C-alpha cells in the first residue's frame, strides 16, 4: 500500500503538528491583541457565539472563558432562528463571534451578516483568511493551523481553542503568559501518553456505546470527544455535563457502557469526583483523561500535563484525538475519510 493510501496518515500527521502550530500562534498573538483592543473599546454588554460541529465545541469553550474571565454573560446562537425563521433580534452592543474553521458555512455567513446589520460587533475566527465569513465580519482572527487534509478536525480545533483563549485573555488585558508553556506541554502530552492511549485502544476497540463527560472548561473536550469517536469509529457516543449525567442519564449506564471522563486539575475536575463515584457504582468501565485523572475512580487513566485550568482543554483533546485515531484503525476504518462526511458543513 502506498504512503498516500495508508489509512489515517493525514490525521496522524496533523495530530503531530499541533505543538508547532501552538508555538506559531503564540509568536503572532500581537495580531489577536489588536482585535481584542477593538472589542474592549466597544465594551459589549453580551457575547453571542455562532458555530457548527467541532467549532461549536470551541464556541462552548469560549462561552466559559467569556463568562469566567470577563464576567460577561454569553450564549450560543441558534443559527436556524436566523436562516429558517428570519429572526432579526436587536444586537446593539453585542459581541457576535462566529467560529468556523473553513469560514465557508452559509448559515454562519448569514448569521454574521444579519448580526452586523443589527448592531453587533462581529468577529470571525477561522483558518481561512480569505473566506466569505472573514469578509462579512468587522474583525477577524486567523488560527494559523495550515490546510487540514483529514476530514476529522484535529489541529484546526485545538488551534481554535488556543486562539479563543488568547483573544479573551487579551480583552481582559492579559498577555497570554499562561499559555506560553502550551507548545512544550502539548509535545509532552502527545509523547508521554502514547502507551496509555494504545492500552485504551486495546481496551475499548470492541465498545459499541460510550458516554463522554466533564464539567467546567473541559466540557468542550467531552463534546468534541463524542463527535470524534462517532465520526471516525462509528461508535454510539453521547456527551453529558457531569452535572446533567447525574440527573437521569446515569440510570442508563451499566457494565456494558464505556465512560470517557475529562478531568483536569482544578474546580471542574474536583466536581467530577462525585459524578464518577456514582458512575463507578453502576459498573461502568471508566477511562479518565487529564491532569486530574489520578484523583478519580477509573479503570484506565491517560495522564495529561498540568496547566492553568482554563487552558486544560487545549491539552486534553490531544489524547482524545489519538484515541479516536487508534480506535478507528483498530476497527478497520480510515479516519481520514469517514463514510459520508465532508469537510465543510453546508447547512442553512
GROMACS .gro file of C-alpha atoms in nm:
model
  348
    1UNK     CA    1   0.000   0.000   0.000
    2UNK     CA    2   0.137   0.342  -0.092
    3UNK     CA    3   0.205   0.601   0.177
    4UNK     CA    4  -0.065   0.823   0.028
    5UNK     CA    5  -0.320   0.543   0.069
    6UNK     CA    6  -0.222   0.449   0.425
    7UNK     CA    7  -0.536   0.480   0.642
    8UNK     CA    8  -0.512   0.760   0.896
    9UNK     CA    9  -0.190   0.906   0.756
   10UNK     CA   10  -0.324   1.261   0.735
   11UNK     CA   11  -0.488   1.250   1.078
   12UNK     CA   12  -0.165   1.112   1.228
   13UNK     CA   13   0.043   1.389   1.072
   14UNK     CA   14  -0.197   1.663   1.173
   15UNK     CA   15  -0.217   1.547   1.534
   16UNK     CA   16   0.163   1.562   1.547
   17UNK     CA   17   0.176   1.914   1.403
   18UNK     CA   18  -0.009   2.073   1.694
   19UNK     CA   19   0.281   2.174   1.923
   20UNK     CA   20   0.443   2.369   1.636
   21UNK     CA   21   0.112   2.531   1.546
   22UNK     CA   22   0.064   2.642   1.906
   23UNK     CA   23   0.413   2.793   1.909
   24UNK     CA   24   0.343   2.984   1.588
   25UNK     CA   25   0.011   3.113   1.718
   26UNK     CA   26   0.173   3.235   2.039
   27UNK     CA   27   0.452   3.406   1.845
   28UNK     CA   28   0.197   3.607   1.645
   29UNK     CA   29  -0.050   3.684   1.922
   30UNK     CA   30   0.002   4.056   1.870
   31UNK     CA   31  -0.250   4.044   1.584
   32UNK     CA   32  -0.505   3.884   1.816
   33UNK     CA   33  -0.432   4.151   2.079
   34UNK     CA   34  -0.521   4.419   1.824
   35UNK     CA   35  -0.861   4.259   1.768
   36UNK     CA   36  -0.906   4.230   2.144
   37UNK     CA   37  -0.832   4.601   2.189
   38UNK     CA   38  -1.111   4.686   1.944
   39UNK     CA   39  -1.350   4.465   2.138
   40UNK     CA   40  -1.252   4.619   2.472
   41UNK     CA   41  -1.309   4.967   2.331
   42UNK     CA   42  -1.667   4.878   2.238
   43UNK     CA   43  -1.746   4.741   2.586
   44UNK     CA   44  -2.005   4.481   2.475
   45UNK     CA   45  -2.289   4.403   2.714
   46UNK     CA   46  -2.332   4.044   2.598
   47UNK     CA   47  -2.146   3.787   2.387
   48UNK     CA   48  -2.309   3.556   2.134
   49UNK     CA   49  -2.120   3.267   1.974
   50UNK     CA   50  -2.220   3.106   1.643
   51UNK     CA   51  -2.068   2.781   1.516
   52UNK     CA   52  -2.133   2.428   1.388
   53UNK     CA   53  -1.972   2.089   1.452
   54UNK     CA   54  -1.630   2.090   1.614
   55UNK     CA   55  -1.633   2.470   1.604
   56UNK     CA   56  -1.946   2.463   1.818
   57UNK     CA   57  -1.748   2.284   2.087
   58UNK     CA   58  -1.478   2.551   2.059
   59UNK     CA   59  -1.754   2.809   2.098
   60UNK     CA   60  -1.872   2.634   2.415
   61UNK     CA   61  -1.517   2.665   2.549
   62UNK     CA   62  -1.520   3.036   2.461
   63UNK     CA   63  -1.850   3.075   2.644
   64UNK     CA   64  -1.686   2.953   2.964
   65UNK     CA   65  -1.386   3.181   2.906
   66UNK     CA   66  -1.602   3.487   2.848
   67UNK     CA   67  -1.826   3.427   3.148
   68UNK     CA   68  -1.547   3.335   3.391
   69UNK     CA   69  -1.260   3.559   3.278
   70UNK     CA   70  -1.455   3.860   3.150
   71UNK     CA   71  -1.760   3.829   3.379
   72UNK     CA   72  -1.971   3.891   3.071
   73UNK     CA   73  -2.290   3.693   3.000
   74UNK     CA   74  -2.253   3.473   2.692
   75UNK     CA   75  -2.473   3.241   2.491
   76UNK     CA   76  -2.458   3.001   2.199
   77UNK     CA   77  -2.650   3.121   1.894
   78UNK     CA   78  -2.908   2.907   1.717
   79UNK     CA   79  -2.831   2.983   1.351
   80UNK     CA   80  -3.163   2.841   1.230
   81UNK     CA   81  -3.354   3.118   1.410
   82UNK     CA   82  -3.198   3.349   1.152
   83UNK     CA   83  -3.170   3.121   0.847
   84UNK     CA   84  -3.501   2.934   0.874
   85UNK     CA   85  -3.725   3.163   1.076
   86UNK     CA   86  -3.593   3.504   0.978
   87UNK     CA   87  -3.544   3.628   1.335
   88UNK     CA   88  -3.377   3.970   1.349
   89UNK     CA   89  -3.312   4.050   1.718
   90UNK     CA   90  -3.164   4.380   1.828
   91UNK     CA   91  -2.792   4.310   1.875
   92UNK     CA   92  -2.682   4.659   1.970
   93UNK     CA   93  -2.371   4.640   2.193
   94UNK     CA   94  -2.350   4.262   2.147
   95UNK     CA   95  -2.025   4.086   2.060
   96UNK     CA   96  -2.100   3.821   1.796
   97UNK     CA   97  -1.817   3.572   1.747
   98UNK     CA   98  -1.861   3.334   1.452
   99UNK     CA   99  -1.631   3.031   1.470
  100UNK     CA  100  -1.574   2.830   1.152
  101UNK     CA  101  -1.254   2.655   1.054
  102UNK     CA  102  -1.333   2.688   0.684
  103UNK     CA  103  -1.515   3.019   0.700
  104UNK     CA  104  -1.742   2.877   0.431
  105UNK     CA  105  -2.055   2.777   0.621
  106UNK     CA  106  -2.354   2.951   0.457
  107UNK     CA  107  -2.564   2.969   0.773
  108UNK     CA  108  -2.283   3.124   0.977
  109UNK     CA  109  -2.224   3.373   0.698
  110UNK     CA  110  -2.592   3.472   0.707
  111UNK     CA  111  -2.589   3.497   1.087
  112UNK     CA  112  -2.280   3.719   1.076
  113UNK     CA  113  -2.417   3.947   0.804
  114UNK     CA  114  -2.751   3.978   0.983
  115UNK     CA  115  -2.582   4.039   1.318
  116UNK     CA  116  -2.367   4.317   1.178
  117UNK     CA  117  -2.674   4.481   1.025
  118UNK     CA  118  -2.848   4.459   1.363
  119UNK     CA  119  -2.575   4.638   1.555
  120UNK     CA  120  -2.341   4.360   1.670
  121UNK     CA  121  -1.964   4.387   1.674
  122UNK     CA  122  -1.884   4.084   1.458
  123UNK     CA  123  -1.565   3.877   1.485
  124UNK     CA  124  -1.481   3.579   1.263
  125UNK     CA  125  -1.245   3.312   1.399
  126UNK     CA  126  -1.133   3.096   1.107
  127UNK     CA  127  -0.846   2.908   0.946
  128UNK     CA  128  -0.906   3.073   0.607
  129UNK     CA  129  -0.810   3.439   0.589
  130UNK     CA  130  -0.981   3.498   0.252
  131UNK     CA  131  -1.306   3.323   0.346
  132UNK     CA  132  -1.652   3.478   0.295
  133UNK     CA  133  -1.700   3.480   0.672
  134UNK     CA  134  -1.389   3.689   0.728
  135UNK     CA  135  -1.511   3.936   0.467
  136UNK     CA  136  -1.853   3.960   0.630
  137UNK     CA  137  -1.723   4.023   0.984
  138UNK     CA  138  -1.589   4.355   1.106
  139UNK     CA  139  -1.291   4.187   1.274
  140UNK     CA  140  -1.120   3.851   1.224
  141UNK     CA  141  -0.879   3.615   1.398
  142UNK     CA  142  -0.664   3.373   1.198
  143UNK     CA  143  -0.598   3.045   1.382
  144UNK     CA  144  -0.296   2.974   1.157
  145UNK     CA  145  -0.327   2.594   1.156
  146UNK     CA  146  -0.249   2.541   0.789
  147UNK     CA  147  -0.450   2.328   0.549
  148UNK     CA  148  -0.611   2.023   0.705
  149UNK     CA  149  -0.628   1.713   0.484
  150UNK     CA  150  -0.816   1.474   0.714
  151UNK     CA  151  -1.192   1.519   0.727
  152UNK     CA  152  -1.197   1.491   1.106
  153UNK     CA  153  -1.075   1.819   1.257
  154UNK     CA  154  -0.774   1.791   1.486
  155UNK     CA  155  -0.520   2.071   1.456
  156UNK     CA  156  -0.779   2.327   1.347
  157UNK     CA  157  -0.991   2.250   1.652
  158UNK     CA  158  -0.711   2.281   1.907
  159UNK     CA  159  -0.570   2.592   1.737
  160UNK     CA  160  -0.917   2.746   1.755
  161UNK     CA  161  -0.926   2.680   2.130
  162UNK     CA  162  -0.590   2.847   2.183
  163UNK     CA  163  -0.680   3.143   1.960
  164UNK     CA  164  -1.004   3.195   2.152
  165UNK     CA  165  -0.817   3.184   2.482
  166UNK     CA  166  -0.562   3.440   2.360
  167UNK     CA  167  -0.843   3.664   2.236
  168UNK     CA  168  -1.041   3.655   2.560
  169UNK     CA  169  -0.729   3.690   2.773
  170UNK     CA  170  -0.622   3.995   2.571
  171UNK     CA  171  -0.966   4.155   2.608
  172UNK     CA  172  -0.919   4.146   2.986
  173UNK     CA  173  -0.571   4.298   2.947
  174UNK     CA  174  -0.368   3.977   2.964
  175UNK     CA  175  -0.056   3.898   2.764
  176UNK     CA  176  -0.113   3.527   2.712
  177UNK     CA  177   0.170   3.439   2.950
  178UNK     CA  178  -0.023   3.146   3.100
  179UNK     CA  179  -0.033   2.991   2.754
  180UNK     CA  180   0.344   3.017   2.699
  181UNK     CA  181   0.419   2.659   2.814
  182UNK     CA  182   0.144   2.506   2.598
  183UNK     CA  183   0.362   2.404   2.296
  184UNK     CA  184   0.607   2.210   2.514
  185UNK     CA  185   0.329   2.063   2.727
  186UNK     CA  186   0.147   1.954   2.411
  187UNK     CA  187   0.456   1.775   2.284
  188UNK     CA  188   0.486   1.601   2.621
  189UNK     CA  189   0.120   1.501   2.618
  190UNK     CA  190   0.143   1.351   2.272
  191UNK     CA  191   0.460   1.157   2.353
  192UNK     CA  192   0.426   1.051   2.717
  193UNK     CA  193   0.063   0.943   2.689
  194UNK     CA  194   0.114   0.725   2.381
  195UNK     CA  195   0.136   0.393   2.567
  196UNK     CA  196  -0.170   0.474   2.780
  197UNK     CA  197  -0.362   0.562   2.462
  198UNK     CA  198  -0.252   0.237   2.295
  199UNK     CA  199  -0.371   0.045   2.600
  200UNK     CA  200  -0.705   0.227   2.585
  201UNK     CA  201  -0.741   0.139   2.217
  202UNK     CA  202  -0.690  -0.227   2.302
  203UNK     CA  203  -0.936  -0.199   2.591
  204UNK     CA  204  -1.217  -0.021   2.402
  205UNK     CA  205  -1.176  -0.141   2.043
  206UNK     CA  206  -1.491  -0.355   2.067
  207UNK     CA  207  -1.701  -0.099   2.254
  208UNK     CA  208  -2.028  -0.009   2.086
  209UNK     CA  209  -2.153   0.255   2.327
  210UNK     CA  210  -1.960   0.530   2.502
  211UNK     CA  211  -2.054   0.824   2.721
  212UNK     CA  212  -1.818   1.120   2.748
  213UNK     CA  213  -1.842   1.359   3.038
  214UNK     CA  214  -1.676   1.654   3.209
  215UNK     CA  215  -1.751   1.974   3.394
  216UNK     CA  216  -1.641   2.333   3.351
  217UNK     CA  217  -1.396   2.423   3.077
  218UNK     CA  218  -1.339   2.053   3.000
  219UNK     CA  219  -1.699   2.003   2.888
  220UNK     CA  220  -1.588   2.126   2.545
  221UNK     CA  221  -1.337   1.838   2.533
  222UNK     CA  222  -1.607   1.587   2.627
  223UNK     CA  223  -1.833   1.711   2.347
  224UNK     CA  224  -1.550   1.701   2.097
  225UNK     CA  225  -1.455   1.351   2.214
  226UNK     CA  226  -1.805   1.218   2.146
  227UNK     CA  227  -1.803   1.372   1.799
  228UNK     CA  228  -1.457   1.237   1.714
  229UNK     CA  229  -1.544   0.884   1.827
  230UNK     CA  230  -1.872   0.888   1.638
  231UNK     CA  231  -1.735   1.025   1.311
  232UNK     CA  232  -1.414   0.817   1.293
  233UNK     CA  233  -1.504   0.489   1.468
  234UNK     CA  234  -1.886   0.497   1.425
  235UNK     CA  235  -1.933   0.448   1.797
  236UNK     CA  236  -2.262   0.543   1.953
  237UNK     CA  237  -2.117   0.825   2.166
  238UNK     CA  238  -2.302   1.083   2.371
  239UNK     CA  239  -2.160   1.375   2.571
  240UNK     CA  240  -2.302   1.497   2.901
  241UNK     CA  241  -2.206   1.755   3.155
  242UNK     CA  242  -2.119   1.567   3.472
  243UNK     CA  243  -2.397   1.756   3.648
  244UNK     CA  244  -2.655   1.660   3.383
  245UNK     CA  245  -2.535   1.299   3.379
  246UNK     CA  246  -2.648   1.256   3.739
  247UNK     CA  247  -2.992   1.398   3.664
  248UNK     CA  248  -3.135   1.097   3.483
  249UNK     CA  249  -2.895   0.962   3.217
  250UNK     CA  250  -2.684   0.779   3.477
  251UNK     CA  251  -2.972   0.530   3.502
  252UNK     CA  252  -2.884   0.405   3.153
  253UNK     CA  253  -2.520   0.339   3.243
  254UNK     CA  254  -2.419  -0.019   3.321
  255UNK     CA  255  -2.130  -0.261   3.289
  256UNK     CA  256  -2.159  -0.253   2.909
  257UNK     CA  257  -2.101   0.123   2.899
  258UNK     CA  258  -1.760   0.276   2.847
  259UNK     CA  259  -1.729   0.621   3.005
  260UNK     CA  260  -1.464   0.867   2.891
  261UNK     CA  261  -1.417   1.133   3.159
  262UNK     CA  262  -1.217   1.453   3.112
  263UNK     CA  263  -1.071   1.556   3.448
  264UNK     CA  264  -0.834   1.849   3.476
  265UNK     CA  265  -0.671   1.974   3.794
  266UNK     CA  266  -0.900   2.248   3.924
  267UNK     CA  267  -1.261   2.310   4.010
  268UNK     CA  268  -1.403   2.126   3.711
  269UNK     CA  269  -1.202   1.814   3.783
  270UNK     CA  270  -1.283   1.833   4.153
  271UNK     CA  271  -1.653   1.843   4.068
  272UNK     CA  272  -1.618   1.519   3.869
  273UNK     CA  273  -1.521   1.305   4.167
  274UNK     CA  274  -1.875   1.251   4.295
  275UNK     CA  275  -2.002   1.206   3.939
  276UNK     CA  276  -1.756   0.926   3.867
  277UNK     CA  277  -1.816   0.760   4.201
  278UNK     CA  278  -2.182   0.729   4.101
  279UNK     CA  279  -2.090   0.605   3.755
  280UNK     CA  280  -1.843   0.356   3.901
  281UNK     CA  281  -2.115   0.218   4.126
  282UNK     CA  282  -2.319   0.147   3.812
  283UNK     CA  283  -2.038  -0.084   3.696
  284UNK     CA  284  -1.924   0.128   3.402
  285UNK     CA  285  -1.573   0.098   3.259
  286UNK     CA  286  -1.423   0.445   3.316
  287UNK     CA  287  -1.131   0.593   3.124
  288UNK     CA  288  -1.012   0.918   3.282
  289UNK     CA  289  -0.812   1.167   3.076
  290UNK     CA  290  -0.645   1.478   3.213
  291UNK     CA  291  -0.411   1.622   3.471
  292UNK     CA  292  -0.660   1.527   3.744
  293UNK     CA  293  -0.719   1.173   3.618
  294UNK     CA  294  -0.529   1.021   3.908
  295UNK     CA  295  -0.777   1.159   4.162
  296UNK     CA  296  -1.095   0.996   4.034
  297UNK     CA  297  -1.217   0.635   4.026
  298UNK     CA  298  -1.125   0.485   3.687
  299UNK     CA  299  -1.026   0.153   3.536
  300UNK     CA  300  -0.788   0.324   3.294
  301UNK     CA  301  -0.611   0.659   3.301
  302UNK     CA  302  -0.440   0.873   3.038
  303UNK     CA  303  -0.236   1.148   3.205
  304UNK     CA  304  -0.201   1.499   3.065
  305UNK     CA  305   0.050   1.761   3.190
  306UNK     CA  306  -0.092   2.014   3.432
  307UNK     CA  307  -0.150   2.373   3.321
  308UNK     CA  308  -0.383   2.661   3.409
  309UNK     CA  309  -0.733   2.510   3.428
  310UNK     CA  310  -0.874   2.745   3.164
  311UNK     CA  311  -0.618   2.609   2.915
  312UNK     CA  312  -0.663   2.239   3.001
  313UNK     CA  313  -0.898   2.166   2.707
  314UNK     CA  314  -0.618   2.254   2.463
  315UNK     CA  315  -0.411   1.967   2.605
  316UNK     CA  316  -0.690   1.725   2.698
  317UNK     CA  317  -0.813   1.696   2.343
  318UNK     CA  318  -0.476   1.564   2.220
  319UNK     CA  319  -0.504   1.210   2.368
  320UNK     CA  320  -0.873   1.217   2.271
  321UNK     CA  321  -0.765   1.262   1.909
  322UNK     CA  322  -0.504   0.987   1.941
  323UNK     CA  323  -0.767   0.756   2.091
  324UNK     CA  324  -1.015   0.827   1.811
  325UNK     CA  325  -0.743   0.764   1.552
  326UNK     CA  326  -0.631   0.441   1.717
  327UNK     CA  327  -0.982   0.304   1.762
  328UNK     CA  328  -1.072   0.379   1.400
  329UNK     CA  329  -0.766   0.197   1.271
  330UNK     CA  330  -0.819  -0.096   1.511
  331UNK     CA  331  -1.176  -0.129   1.386
  332UNK     CA  332  -1.063  -0.134   1.022
  333UNK     CA  333  -1.170   0.220   0.933
  334UNK     CA  334  -0.990   0.510   0.766
  335UNK     CA  335  -1.033   0.820   0.986
  336UNK     CA  336  -0.901   1.041   0.705
  337UNK     CA  337  -1.213   0.962   0.506
  338UNK     CA  338  -1.509   0.891   0.735
  339UNK     CA  339  -1.804   0.742   0.550
  340UNK     CA  340  -2.042   1.000   0.409
  341UNK     CA  341  -1.873   1.305   0.566
  342UNK     CA  342  -1.737   1.622   0.406
  343UNK     CA  343  -1.500   1.886   0.541
  344UNK     CA  344  -1.742   2.181   0.516
  345UNK     CA  345  -2.096   2.156   0.654
  346UNK     CA  346  -2.336   2.318   0.407
  347UNK     CA  347  -2.639   2.382   0.625
  348UNK     CA  348  -2.885   2.667   0.625
   0.00000   0.00000   0.00000
